[in-house]
GROMACS .gro file of C-alpha atoms in nm:
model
  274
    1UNK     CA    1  10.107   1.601   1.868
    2UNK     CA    2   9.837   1.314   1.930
    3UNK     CA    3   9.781   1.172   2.291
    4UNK     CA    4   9.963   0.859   2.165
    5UNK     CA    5  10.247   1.029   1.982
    6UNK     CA    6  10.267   1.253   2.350
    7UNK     CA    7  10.276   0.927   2.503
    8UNK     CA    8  10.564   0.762   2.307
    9UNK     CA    9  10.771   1.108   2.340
   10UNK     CA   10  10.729   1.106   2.689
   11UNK     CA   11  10.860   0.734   2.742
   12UNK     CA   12  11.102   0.810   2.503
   13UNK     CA   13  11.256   1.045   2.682
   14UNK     CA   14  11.275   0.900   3.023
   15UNK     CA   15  11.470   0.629   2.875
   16UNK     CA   16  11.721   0.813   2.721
   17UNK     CA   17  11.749   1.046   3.035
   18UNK     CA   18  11.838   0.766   3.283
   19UNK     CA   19  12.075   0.657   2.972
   20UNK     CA   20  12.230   1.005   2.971
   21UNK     CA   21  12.283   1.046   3.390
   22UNK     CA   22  12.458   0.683   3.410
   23UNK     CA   23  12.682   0.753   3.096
   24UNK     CA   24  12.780   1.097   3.225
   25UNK     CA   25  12.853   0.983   3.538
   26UNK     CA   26  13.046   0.707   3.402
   27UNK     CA   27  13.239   0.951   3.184
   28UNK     CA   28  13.313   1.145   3.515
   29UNK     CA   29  13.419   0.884   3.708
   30UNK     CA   30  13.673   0.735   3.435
   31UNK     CA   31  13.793   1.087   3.390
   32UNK     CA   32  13.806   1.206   3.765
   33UNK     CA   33  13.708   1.546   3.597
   34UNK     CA   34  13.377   1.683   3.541
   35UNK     CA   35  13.081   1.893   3.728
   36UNK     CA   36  12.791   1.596   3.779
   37UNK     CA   37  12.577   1.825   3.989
   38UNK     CA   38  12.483   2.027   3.693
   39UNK     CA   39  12.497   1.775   3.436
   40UNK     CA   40  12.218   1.613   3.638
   41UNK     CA   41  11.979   1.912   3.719
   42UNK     CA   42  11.990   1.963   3.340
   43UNK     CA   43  11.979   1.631   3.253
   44UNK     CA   44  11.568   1.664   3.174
   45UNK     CA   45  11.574   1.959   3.027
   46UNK     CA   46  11.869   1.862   2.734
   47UNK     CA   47  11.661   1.490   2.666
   48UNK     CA   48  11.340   1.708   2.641
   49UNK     CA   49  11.510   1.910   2.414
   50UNK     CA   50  11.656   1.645   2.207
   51UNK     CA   51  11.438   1.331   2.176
   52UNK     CA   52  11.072   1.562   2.186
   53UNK     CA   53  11.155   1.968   2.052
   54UNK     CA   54  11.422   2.008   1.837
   55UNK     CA   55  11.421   1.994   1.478
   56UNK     CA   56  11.788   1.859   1.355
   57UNK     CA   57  11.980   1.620   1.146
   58UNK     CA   58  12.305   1.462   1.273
   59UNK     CA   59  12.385   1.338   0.946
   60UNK     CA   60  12.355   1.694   0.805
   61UNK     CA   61  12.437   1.895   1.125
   62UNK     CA   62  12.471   2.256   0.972
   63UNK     CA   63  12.133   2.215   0.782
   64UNK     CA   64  11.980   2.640   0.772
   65UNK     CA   65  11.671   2.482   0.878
   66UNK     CA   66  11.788   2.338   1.184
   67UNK     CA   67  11.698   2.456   1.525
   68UNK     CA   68  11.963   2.630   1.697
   69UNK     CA   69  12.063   2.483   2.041
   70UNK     CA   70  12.329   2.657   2.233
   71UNK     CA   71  12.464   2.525   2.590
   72UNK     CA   72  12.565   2.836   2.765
   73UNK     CA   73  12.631   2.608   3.105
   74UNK     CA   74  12.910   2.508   2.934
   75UNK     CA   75  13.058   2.336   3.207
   76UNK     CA   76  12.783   2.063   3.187
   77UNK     CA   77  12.982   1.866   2.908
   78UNK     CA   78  12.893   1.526   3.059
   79UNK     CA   79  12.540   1.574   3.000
   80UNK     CA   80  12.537   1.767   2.636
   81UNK     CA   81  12.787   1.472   2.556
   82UNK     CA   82  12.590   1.188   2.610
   83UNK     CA   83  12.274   1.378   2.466
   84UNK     CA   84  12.494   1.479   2.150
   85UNK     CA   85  12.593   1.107   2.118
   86UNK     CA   86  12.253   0.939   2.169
   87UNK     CA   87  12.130   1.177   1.906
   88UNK     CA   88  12.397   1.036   1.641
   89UNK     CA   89  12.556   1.316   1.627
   90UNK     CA   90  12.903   1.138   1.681
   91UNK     CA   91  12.976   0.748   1.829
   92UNK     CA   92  12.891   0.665   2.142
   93UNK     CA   93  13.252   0.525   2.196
   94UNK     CA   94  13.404   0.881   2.161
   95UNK     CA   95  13.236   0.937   2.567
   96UNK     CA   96  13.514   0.657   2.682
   97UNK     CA   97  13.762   0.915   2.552
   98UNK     CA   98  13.609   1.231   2.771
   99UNK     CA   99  13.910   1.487   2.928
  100UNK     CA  100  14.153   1.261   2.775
  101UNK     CA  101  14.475   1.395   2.601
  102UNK     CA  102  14.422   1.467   2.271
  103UNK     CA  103  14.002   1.366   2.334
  104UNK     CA  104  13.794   1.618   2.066
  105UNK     CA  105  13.531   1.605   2.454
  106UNK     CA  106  13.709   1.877   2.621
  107UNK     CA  107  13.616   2.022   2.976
  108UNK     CA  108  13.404   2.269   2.749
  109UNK     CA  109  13.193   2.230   2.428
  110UNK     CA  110  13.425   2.325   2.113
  111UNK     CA  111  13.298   2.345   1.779
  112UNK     CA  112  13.585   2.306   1.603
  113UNK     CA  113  13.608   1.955   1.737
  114UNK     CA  114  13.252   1.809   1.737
  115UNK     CA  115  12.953   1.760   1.522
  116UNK     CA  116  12.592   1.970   1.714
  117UNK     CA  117  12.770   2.202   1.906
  118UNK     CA  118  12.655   2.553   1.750
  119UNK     CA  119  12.942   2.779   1.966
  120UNK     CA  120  13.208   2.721   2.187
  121UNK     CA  121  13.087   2.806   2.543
  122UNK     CA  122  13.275   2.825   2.880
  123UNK     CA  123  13.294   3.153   3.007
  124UNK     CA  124  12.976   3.205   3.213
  125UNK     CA  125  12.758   3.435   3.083
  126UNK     CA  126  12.875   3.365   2.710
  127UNK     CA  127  12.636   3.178   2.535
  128UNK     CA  128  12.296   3.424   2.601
  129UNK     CA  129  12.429   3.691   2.405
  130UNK     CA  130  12.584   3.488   2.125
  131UNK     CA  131  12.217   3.319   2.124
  132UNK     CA  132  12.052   3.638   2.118
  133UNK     CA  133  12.282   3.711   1.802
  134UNK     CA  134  12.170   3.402   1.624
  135UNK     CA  135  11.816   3.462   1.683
  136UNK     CA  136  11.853   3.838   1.541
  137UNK     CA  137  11.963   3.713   1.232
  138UNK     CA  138  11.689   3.446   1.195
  139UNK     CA  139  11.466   3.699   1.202
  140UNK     CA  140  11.618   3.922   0.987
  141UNK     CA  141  11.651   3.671   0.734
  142UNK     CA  142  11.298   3.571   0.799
  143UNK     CA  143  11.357   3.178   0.869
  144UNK     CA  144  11.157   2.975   1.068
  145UNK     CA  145  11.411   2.796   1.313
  146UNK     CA  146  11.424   2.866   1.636
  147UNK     CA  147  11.682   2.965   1.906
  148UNK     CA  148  11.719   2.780   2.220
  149UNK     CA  149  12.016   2.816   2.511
  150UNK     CA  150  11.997   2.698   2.845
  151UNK     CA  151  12.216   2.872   3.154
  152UNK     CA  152  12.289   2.793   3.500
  153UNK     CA  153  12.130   3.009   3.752
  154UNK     CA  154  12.435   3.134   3.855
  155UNK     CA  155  12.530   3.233   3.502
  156UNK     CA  156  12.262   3.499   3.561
  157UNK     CA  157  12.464   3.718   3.760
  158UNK     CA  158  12.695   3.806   3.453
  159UNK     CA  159  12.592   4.133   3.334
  160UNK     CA  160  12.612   4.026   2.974
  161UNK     CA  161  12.306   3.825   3.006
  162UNK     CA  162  12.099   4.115   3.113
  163UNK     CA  163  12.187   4.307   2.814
  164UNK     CA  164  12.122   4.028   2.648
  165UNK     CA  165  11.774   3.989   2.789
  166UNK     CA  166  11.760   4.399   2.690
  167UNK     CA  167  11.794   4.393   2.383
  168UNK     CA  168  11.600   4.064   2.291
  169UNK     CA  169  11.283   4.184   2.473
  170UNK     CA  170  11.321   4.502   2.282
  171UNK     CA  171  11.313   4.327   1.934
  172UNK     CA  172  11.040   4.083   2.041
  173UNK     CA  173  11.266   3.747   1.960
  174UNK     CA  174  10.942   3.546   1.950
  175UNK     CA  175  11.212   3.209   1.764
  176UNK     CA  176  11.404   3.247   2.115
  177UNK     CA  177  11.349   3.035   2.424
  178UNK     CA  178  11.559   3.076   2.703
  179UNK     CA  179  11.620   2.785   2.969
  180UNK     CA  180  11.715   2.908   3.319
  181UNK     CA  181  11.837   2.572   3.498
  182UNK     CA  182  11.756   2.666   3.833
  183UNK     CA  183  11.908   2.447   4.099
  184UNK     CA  184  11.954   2.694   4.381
  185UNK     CA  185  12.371   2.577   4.360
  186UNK     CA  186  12.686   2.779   4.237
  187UNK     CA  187  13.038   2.694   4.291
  188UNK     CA  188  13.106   2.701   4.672
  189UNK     CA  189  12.745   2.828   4.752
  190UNK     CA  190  12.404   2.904   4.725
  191UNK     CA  191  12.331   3.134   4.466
  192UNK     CA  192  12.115   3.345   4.727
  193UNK     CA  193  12.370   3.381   4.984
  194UNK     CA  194  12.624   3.478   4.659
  195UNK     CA  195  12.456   3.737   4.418
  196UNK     CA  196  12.081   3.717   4.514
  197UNK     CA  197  11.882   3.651   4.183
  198UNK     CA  198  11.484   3.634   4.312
  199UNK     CA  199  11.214   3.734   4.173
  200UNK     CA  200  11.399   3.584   3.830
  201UNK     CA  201  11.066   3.617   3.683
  202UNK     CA  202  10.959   3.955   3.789
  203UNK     CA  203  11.282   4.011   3.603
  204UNK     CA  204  11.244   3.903   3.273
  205UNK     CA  205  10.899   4.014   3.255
  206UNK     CA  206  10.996   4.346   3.327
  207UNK     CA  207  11.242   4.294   3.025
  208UNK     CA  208  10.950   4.216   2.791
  209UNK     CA  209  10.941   3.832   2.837
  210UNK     CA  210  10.722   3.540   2.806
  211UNK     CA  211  10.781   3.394   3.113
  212UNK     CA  212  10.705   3.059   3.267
  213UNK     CA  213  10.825   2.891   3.612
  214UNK     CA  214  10.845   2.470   3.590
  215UNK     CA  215  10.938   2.171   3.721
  216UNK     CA  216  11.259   2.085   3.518
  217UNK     CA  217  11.257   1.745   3.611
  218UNK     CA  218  10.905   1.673   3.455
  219UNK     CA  219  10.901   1.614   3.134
  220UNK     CA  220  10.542   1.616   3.061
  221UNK     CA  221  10.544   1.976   3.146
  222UNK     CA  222  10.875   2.056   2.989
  223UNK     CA  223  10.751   1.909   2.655
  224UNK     CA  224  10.404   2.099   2.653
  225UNK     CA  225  10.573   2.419   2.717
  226UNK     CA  226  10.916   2.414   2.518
  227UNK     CA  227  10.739   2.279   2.229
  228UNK     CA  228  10.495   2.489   2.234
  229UNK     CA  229  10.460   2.759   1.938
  230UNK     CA  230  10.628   3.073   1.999
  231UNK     CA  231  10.432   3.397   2.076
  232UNK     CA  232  10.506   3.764   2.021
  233UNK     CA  233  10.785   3.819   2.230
  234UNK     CA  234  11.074   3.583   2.355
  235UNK     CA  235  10.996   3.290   2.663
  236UNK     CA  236  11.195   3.227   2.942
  237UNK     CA  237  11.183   2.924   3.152
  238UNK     CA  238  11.294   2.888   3.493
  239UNK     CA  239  11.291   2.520   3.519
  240UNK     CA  240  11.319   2.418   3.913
  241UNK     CA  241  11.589   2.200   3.916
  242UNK     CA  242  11.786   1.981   4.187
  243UNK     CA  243  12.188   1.968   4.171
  244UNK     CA  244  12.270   1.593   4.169
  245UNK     CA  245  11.872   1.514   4.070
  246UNK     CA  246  11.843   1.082   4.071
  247UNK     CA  247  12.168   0.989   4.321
  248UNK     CA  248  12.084   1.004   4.685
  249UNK     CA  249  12.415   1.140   4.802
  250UNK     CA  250  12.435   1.443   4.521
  251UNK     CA  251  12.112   1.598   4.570
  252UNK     CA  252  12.108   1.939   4.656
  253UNK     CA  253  12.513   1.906   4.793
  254UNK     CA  254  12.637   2.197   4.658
  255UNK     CA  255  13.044   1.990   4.666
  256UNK     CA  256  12.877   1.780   4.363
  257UNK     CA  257  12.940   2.107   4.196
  258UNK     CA  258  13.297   1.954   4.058
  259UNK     CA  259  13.301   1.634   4.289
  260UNK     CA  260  13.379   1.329   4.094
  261UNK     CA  261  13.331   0.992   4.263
  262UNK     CA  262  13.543   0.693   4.354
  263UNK     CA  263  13.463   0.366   4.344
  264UNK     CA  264  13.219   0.324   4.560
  265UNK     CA  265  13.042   0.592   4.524
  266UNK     CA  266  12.998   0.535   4.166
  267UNK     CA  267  12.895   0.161   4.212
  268UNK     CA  268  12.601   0.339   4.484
  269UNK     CA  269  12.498   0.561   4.212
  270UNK     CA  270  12.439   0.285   3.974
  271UNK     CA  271  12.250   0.126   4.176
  272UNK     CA  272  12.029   0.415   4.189
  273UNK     CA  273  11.988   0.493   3.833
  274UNK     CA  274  11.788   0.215   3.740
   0.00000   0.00000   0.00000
């Protein structure tokens, strides 16, 4: 990609992720339902993804040459909604209808119901190993596409993901990128006072794993190295995330988790996200 091309990515996708935190707060705050904390430390990483790495085609969303993204967090709806929506995969009116009777935006991503999303995910720990699964077959069938899934960090104390992590460092997924959303945050409490995970790189490079350690909330960095070409064995990323990253009150308060907020709160936030 040329400097200027880099450039226009880069701008690209700062725009669309200040468009993505106000919509999925919005969506939260209509619905009184949702988990904004992680939507917004993943909120770089998924407009990265979307608008700079992955290759895809809304009109055509089950192309075989797509890229495969799978949202293991899937708890994080209001943020893979709005990026689904900005991308065209569906109208941007369906977010109005988010957690709504009868709404094809449940709590958790549902293929059945809506256009991009490669596998229902929910149950922590889920989408890895269904990842891993896809990736297998891509290179057993020899294709080109690649395999990307981004977790929470405290998804990672699910056993399936290590046997996950097993068994695709043992067949040297080189089309597979894991995306470790690191934000420090669980439900109720830090993820070090719950299940300790550090060293979380030590770890997967003891797996056989390409790993790197960034700032998820820079997406100069997170372009360079997610769209970078894959090398002989699969990458993990531990992006460095904040819970609540761009609103004043959220950041790093581990009761954004599932906090939705009122009125006031939500005019306060828009104020921020500008």
């Amino acid at each position: 990609m040329s400097d200027t091309a880099t450039a226009a990515a880069l701008t690209r996708i700062r725009d669309n992720a200040l468009w993505m935190r106000r919509t999925a707060f919005a969506m939260v705050h209509r619905a009184q339902l949702g988990h904004p904390g992680g939507d917004f430390s993943a909120m770089d990483v998924l407009a990265t993804l979307y608008f700079g790495v992955l290759n895809y085609d809304p009109a055509c969303p089950d192309r075989p040459d797509r890229d495969r993204f799978i949202m293991s967090k899937g708890h994080a709806t209001g943020a893979f909604y709005a990026a689904l929506a900005l991308a065209g995969y569906f109208p941007q009116d369906w977010l109005a209808t988010y957690m709504q009777p009868e709404s094809r935006l449940n709590g958790h991503p549902n293929r059945n119901y809506l256009p991009g999303v490669e596998t229902n995910t929910g149950p922590l720990g889920h989408g890895f190993p269904v990842a891993v699964g896809v990736a297998i077959a891509a290179q057993i069938a020899g294709a080109a596409h690649r395999t990307f899934v981004l977790t929470g960090d405290g998804e990672q104390q699910e056993g399936s993901n290590w046997e996950a992590a097993m068994v695709a460092g043992h067949r040297k997924l080189r089309n597979l990128t894991l995306i470790i959303d690191r934000n420090r945050l669980q439900q109720g409490a830090a993820t070090e006072d719950t299940s300790g995970l550090d060293p979380l790189d030590e770890k997967y490079a003891a797996f056989g794993w390409d790993v790197h350690v960034v700032d998820g909330h820079d997406p100069a960095a997170l372009l360079a190295l997610l769209g970078a070409a894959p090398q002989d064995r699969p990458r993990c990323v531990i992006a460095n995330t904040i819970k609540g990253k761009g609103v004043s009150f959220m950041e790093g308060q581990v009761s954004w988790h599932h906090g939705v907020p009122d009125d006031a709160q939500f005019a306060r936030a828009m104020k921020e996200l500008v």
